CSV table of C-alpha atoms and ligand atoms in Angstrom, one decimal:
chain,number,residue,atom,x,y,z
Z,1,UNK,CA,7.0,18.5,-3.3
Z,2,UNK,CA,3.9,17.0,-3.6
Z,3,UNK,CA,2.8,13.8,-2.4
Z,4,UNK,CA,1.4,10.8,-4.3
Z,5,UNK,CA,-0.9,8.2,-3.2
Z,6,UNK,CA,0.6,4.9,-4.9
Z,7,UNK,CA,-1.8,2.2,-4.6
Z,8,UNK,CA,-3.3,-1.0,-7.3
Z,9,UNK,CA,-4.6,-4.8,-7.0
Z,10,UNK,CA,-2.4,-7.9,-5.8
Z,11,UNK,CA,0.2,-8.3,-8.6
Z,12,UNK,CA,-0.3,-5.3,-10.4
Z,13,UNK,CA,2.8,-4.0,-10.4
Z,14,UNK,CA,2.5,-1.1,-7.9
Z,15,UNK,CA,6.1,-2.8,-5.6
Z,16,UNK,CA,7.7,-2.2,-9.5
Z,17,UNK,CA,6.8,1.2,-9.8
Z,18,UNK,CA,7.5,2.2,-6.2
Z,19,UNK,CA,10.6,0.7,-6.3
Z,20,UNK,CA,11.9,2.6,-9.6
Z,21,UNK,CA,10.3,5.3,-8.4
Z,22,UNK,CA,13.0,5.6,-5.0
Z,23,UNK,CA,15.5,4.9,-7.3
Z,24,UNK,CA,15.3,8.1,-9.1
Z,25,UNK,CA,15.0,10.0,-6.1
Z,26,UNK,CA,11.2,10.1,-4.6
Z,27,UNK,CA,10.9,9.1,-0.5
Z,28,UNK,CA,8.6,6.7,0.2
Z,29,UNK,CA,6.2,6.1,2.6
Z,30,UNK,CA,5.4,2.3,2.8
Z,31,UNK,CA,2.4,1.2,4.6
Z,32,UNK,CA,2.6,-2.6,5.0
Z,33,UNK,CA,6.4,-2.0,5.9
Z,34,UNK,CA,4.9,0.8,8.4
Z,35,UNK,CA,2.4,-1.5,9.7
Z,36,UNK,CA,5.0,-4.2,10.6
Z,37,UNK,CA,7.0,-2.2,12.2
Z,38,UNK,CA,4.4,-0.7,15.3
Z,39,UNK,CA,3.8,-4.3,15.4
Z,40,UNK,CA,7.6,-5.3,16.7
Z,41,UNK,CA,8.2,-5.1,20.6
Z,42,UNK,CA,7.5,-1.4,22.2
Z,43,UNK,CA,5.6,-0.4,18.7
Z,44,UNK,CA,2.0,1.4,19.3
Z,45,UNK,CA,0.3,-1.4,17.8
Z,46,UNK,CA,2.2,-4.0,19.7
Z,47,UNK,CA,1.0,-2.3,23.0
Z,48,UNK,CA,-2.6,-1.3,21.6
Z,49,UNK,CA,-2.8,-5.4,20.5
Z,50,UNK,CA,-1.1,-5.9,23.9
Z,51,UNK,CA,-3.7,-4.1,26.4
Z,52,UNK,CA,-6.6,-5.0,24.7
Z,53,UNK,CA,-6.1,-9.1,23.7
Z,54,UNK,CA,-4.0,-9.7,27.2
Z,55,UNK,CA,-0.3,-11.6,27.3
Z,56,UNK,CA,-1.6,-14.6,26.0
Z,57,UNK,CA,-1.2,-13.2,22.4
Z,58,UNK,CA,2.6,-13.3,23.2
Z,59,UNK,CA,5.8,-15.8,21.6
Z,60,UNK,CA,8.4,-16.7,24.3
Z,61,UNK,CA,10.1,-14.4,22.7
Z,62,UNK,CA,7.7,-11.4,23.6
Z,63,UNK,CA,6.8,-11.1,20.3
Z,64,UNK,CA,2.9,-11.4,18.4
Z,65,UNK,CA,1.7,-14.8,18.6
Z,66,UNK,CA,-0.2,-13.7,14.8
Z,67,UNK,CA,-1.4,-17.4,14.9
Z,68,UNK,CA,-2.8,-16.8,18.5
Z,69,UNK,CA,-4.6,-13.4,17.2
Z,70,UNK,CA,-6.3,-14.9,14.5
Z,71,UNK,CA,-7.5,-17.2,16.3
Z,72,UNK,CA,-9.3,-15.3,18.3
Z,73,UNK,CA,-10.4,-13.4,15.9
Z,74,UNK,CA,-11.8,-16.0,14.2
Z,75,UNK,CA,-13.7,-17.2,16.7
Z,76,UNK,CA,-15.4,-13.9,17.9
Z,77,UNK,CA,-16.6,-11.0,15.1
Z,78,UNK,CA,-16.6,-8.3,17.8
Z,79,UNK,CA,-12.9,-8.9,18.3
Z,80,UNK,CA,-11.9,-9.1,14.3
Z,81,UNK,CA,-13.8,-5.4,14.0
Z,82,UNK,CA,-11.9,-4.1,16.9
Z,83,UNK,CA,-8.9,-5.8,15.1
Z,84,UNK,CA,-9.7,-3.6,11.7
Z,85,UNK,CA,-10.5,-0.8,13.9
Z,86,UNK,CA,-7.6,-0.5,16.2
Z,87,UNK,CA,-4.5,-0.6,13.5
Z,88,UNK,CA,-5.9,1.9,11.4
Z,89,UNK,CA,-5.5,5.3,13.6
Z,90,UNK,CA,-1.5,3.6,14.8
Z,91,UNK,CA,-1.0,3.4,11.4
Z,92,UNK,CA,-1.7,7.1,9.9
Z,93,UNK,CA,-0.5,8.9,13.1
Z,94,UNK,CA,2.7,7.5,11.8
Z,95,UNK,CA,2.4,7.9,8.3
Z,96,UNK,CA,1.6,11.0,8.6
Z,97,UNK,CA,4.5,11.6,11.2
Z,98,UNK,CA,6.8,11.0,8.9
Z,99,UNK,CA,5.5,12.9,5.8
Z,100,UNK,CA,5.7,16.1,8.9
Z,101,UNK,CA,9.8,14.8,8.4
Z,102,UNK,CA,10.0,13.3,5.0
Z,103,UNK,CA,8.6,17.4,4.5
Z,104,UNK,CA,11.5,19.2,5.8
Z,105,UNK,CA,13.7,17.2,3.7
Z,106,UNK,CA,14.8,17.6,-0.2
Z,107,UNK,CA,13.0,15.4,-1.9
Z,108,UNK,CA,11.3,16.1,-5.1
Z,109,UNK,CA,8.4,13.5,-4.3
Z,110,UNK,CA,6.8,11.9,-1.2
Z,111,UNK,CA,4.7,8.7,-2.3
Z,112,UNK,CA,2.5,6.8,-0.1
Z,113,UNK,CA,2.1,3.7,-0.7
Z,114,UNK,CA,-0.8,2.0,0.1
Z,115,UNK,CA,-2.3,-1.3,-0.9
Z,116,UNK,CA,-5.6,0.0,0.7
Z,117,UNK,CA,-5.6,4.0,-0.3
Z,118,UNK,CA,-8.8,4.5,-1.6
Z,119,UNK,CA,-10.8,1.8,1.1
Z,120,UNK,CA,-8.8,3.7,3.9
Z,121,UNK,CA,-9.8,6.6,3.0
Z,122,UNK,CA,-5.8,7.9,3.1
Z,123,UNK,CA,-6.2,9.0,-0.9
Z,124,UNK,CA,-7.3,12.0,1.3
Z,125,UNK,CA,-3.8,12.7,3.1
Z,126,UNK,CA,-1.7,13.2,-0.9
Z,127,UNK,CA,-2.7,15.7,-4.0
Z,128,UNK,CA,-3.1,12.8,-6.9
Z,129,UNK,CA,-3.5,9.6,-6.4
Z,130,UNK,CA,-1.5,7.1,-9.1
Z,131,UNK,CA,-3.2,3.2,-10.1
Z,132,UNK,CA,-1.3,0.6,-11.7
Z,133,UNK,CA,-3.2,-0.3,-14.0
Z,134,UNK,CA,-3.1,-4.0,-15.3
Z,135,UNK,CA,-6.4,-6.1,-17.0
Z,136,UNK,CA,-7.4,-8.8,-15.2
Z,137,UNK,CA,-6.2,-11.4,-17.4
Z,138,UNK,CA,-2.4,-10.0,-17.0
Z,139,UNK,CA,-2.9,-9.7,-12.6
Z,140,UNK,CA,-3.8,-13.2,-12.6
Z,141,UNK,CA,-1.0,-13.8,-14.9
Z,142,UNK,CA,1.4,-12.6,-13.5
Z,143,UNK,CA,-0.6,-13.6,-10.0
Z,144,UNK,CA,0.4,-17.5,-10.7
Z,145,UNK,CA,3.4,-16.7,-11.8
Z,146,UNK,CA,4.6,-14.5,-8.5
Z,147,UNK,CA,3.2,-16.8,-6.0
Z,148,UNK,CA,3.0,-19.8,-7.4
Z,149,UNK,CA,-1.1,-19.9,-6.8
Z,150,UNK,CA,-3.0,-22.1,-9.0
Z,151,UNK,CA,-5.9,-20.4,-11.0
Z,152,UNK,CA,-8.8,-20.7,-8.4
Z,153,UNK,CA,-6.5,-19.4,-5.2
Z,154,UNK,CA,-5.4,-16.6,-7.5
Z,155,UNK,CA,-8.8,-15.8,-8.4
Z,156,UNK,CA,-10.1,-15.8,-4.7
Z,157,UNK,CA,-7.3,-13.9,-3.8
Z,158,UNK,CA,-8.1,-11.4,-6.5
Z,159,UNK,CA,-11.9,-11.0,-5.8
Z,160,UNK,CA,-10.8,-10.2,-1.7
Z,161,UNK,CA,-10.3,-6.5,-3.1
Z,162,UNK,CA,-11.9,-3.8,-3.8
Z,163,UNK,CA,-12.7,-4.0,-7.8
Z,164,UNK,CA,-9.7,-2.3,-10.1
Z,165,UNK,CA,-13.3,-1.1,-11.7
Z,166,UNK,CA,-13.8,0.9,-9.0
Z,167,UNK,CA,-10.4,2.3,-8.1
Z,168,UNK,CA,-9.8,2.9,-12.0
Z,169,UNK,CA,-12.5,5.1,-11.3
Z,170,UNK,CA,-11.3,7.4,-8.3
Z,171,UNK,CA,-8.0,7.5,-9.2
Z,172,UNK,CA,-6.6,10.7,-10.3
Z,173,UNK,CA,-4.2,9.0,-12.7
Z,174,UNK,CA,-3.2,5.4,-14.5
Z,175,UNK,CA,0.0,3.8,-15.1
Z,176,UNK,CA,-0.6,0.5,-18.1
Z,177,UNK,CA,1.0,-1.6,-16.8
Z,178,UNK,CA,-0.1,-4.2,-19.3
Z,179,UNK,CA,2.6,-3.7,-21.2
Z,180,UNK,CA,6.4,-4.7,-20.6
Z,181,UNK,CA,8.6,-3.2,-17.9
Z,182,UNK,CA,10.6,-0.6,-20.6
Z,183,UNK,CA,6.7,0.4,-21.4
Z,184,UNK,CA,5.5,1.2,-18.0
Z,185,UNK,CA,8.9,3.0,-16.7
Z,186,UNK,CA,8.5,5.3,-19.5
Z,187,UNK,CA,5.4,6.1,-18.3
Z,188,UNK,CA,6.7,6.9,-14.8
Z,189,UNK,CA,9.2,8.6,-16.1
Z,190,UNK,CA,6.6,11.3,-17.1
Z,191,UNK,CA,4.7,11.5,-14.4
Z,192,UNK,CA,7.8,12.1,-12.3
Z,193,UNK,CA,8.4,15.4,-14.4
Z,194,UNK,CA,4.6,16.7,-14.0
Z,195,UNK,CA,5.3,15.6,-10.5
Z,196,UNK,CA,8.8,17.4,-9.8
Z,197,UNK,CA,8.8,20.1,-11.5
Z,198,UNK,CA,5.4,21.8,-12.2
Z,199,UNK,CA,6.4,24.6,-10.3
Z,200,UNK,CA,3.9,23.4,-7.5
Z,201,UNK,CA,5.2,24.3,-3.7
Z,202,UNK,CA,3.5,23.0,-0.2
Q,1,ADP,P1,2.5,-5.5,-6.9
Q,1,ADP,O1,3.9,-5.0,-6.0
Q,1,ADP,O2,1.3,-5.1,-7.0
Q,1,ADP,O3,1.4,-6.9,-6.0
Q,1,ADP,P2,4.4,-6.7,-7.8
Q,1,ADP,O4,5.2,-5.0,-8.2
Q,1,ADP,O5,5.1,-7.7,-7.4
Q,1,ADP,O6,2.8,-6.6,-8.1
Q,1,ADP,O7,4.7,-7.1,-9.8
Q,1,ADP,C1,4.0,-8.7,-9.7
Q,1,ADP,C2,4.9,-9.6,-10.7
Q,1,ADP,O8,5.1,-9.4,-11.7
Q,1,ADP,C3,5.8,-9.3,-10.6
Q,1,ADP,O9,6.7,-10.9,-9.9
Q,1,ADP,C4,6.9,-8.7,-11.2
Q,1,ADP,O10,7.9,-8.6,-11.4
Q,1,ADP,C5,5.6,-8.7,-11.9
Q,1,ADP,N1,5.5,-7.3,-13.4
Q,1,ADP,C6,5.2,-6.5,-12.5
Q,1,ADP,N2,5.7,-5.5,-13.8
Q,1,ADP,C7,5.2,-6.5,-15.3
Q,1,ADP,C8,6.1,-6.1,-16.0
Q,1,ADP,N3,5.5,-4.9,-17.3
Q,1,ADP,N4,6.4,-6.8,-17.2
Q,1,ADP,C9,6.8,-8.4,-16.9
Q,1,ADP,N5,6.4,-8.3,-15.3
Q,1,ADP,C10,6.0,-7.5,-14.7
């Protein structure tokens, strides 16, 4: 079975496509959800943060106080650097563990759903990488609609990411999500056939 990386800029339609792939039977490993779970009490990110920053970053119920951590790293670039580096290998280890579990199952396709696929270097864990692609205008419109941002706030969020042009260059496959939803899902159907019926096996 193939392992595919799925990525896209903010509001490009990545969640829409990954949800459809899930419905078709793919095992989708969601990097954001994994990171979130590891930051729950007892998780590896939780333990790393707690031993580095101390109990001052815990709320009264024992969970991480994200605002307190935010204050620390905002005030100290060295702490920010530590934070950025600390979570990455922990998330990677968990993705690798879940990949090994999924490979034992009879799933037709494994999808790594990672917003920062290229930035984090996780495109090297996959056989093909697929970008959900939209024009800047469509991205802006959908982001404003979905999250209720004004144009300036939406543009600031888009500018904080790796340019889509760079992602396009690095992706093996593009899903054009500028059209309506059925047009996008038809492209996913075609890719699904290729990914699951090309005789490739690991
Ligand atoms: P991402 O996960 O990349 O941030 P989403 O899948 O949440 O993006 O899509 C962003 C917004 O655009 C959502 O409100 C979604 O319903 C909408 N959307 C996605 N694809 C289409 C499409 N082809 N036509 C119209 N709206 C779409």
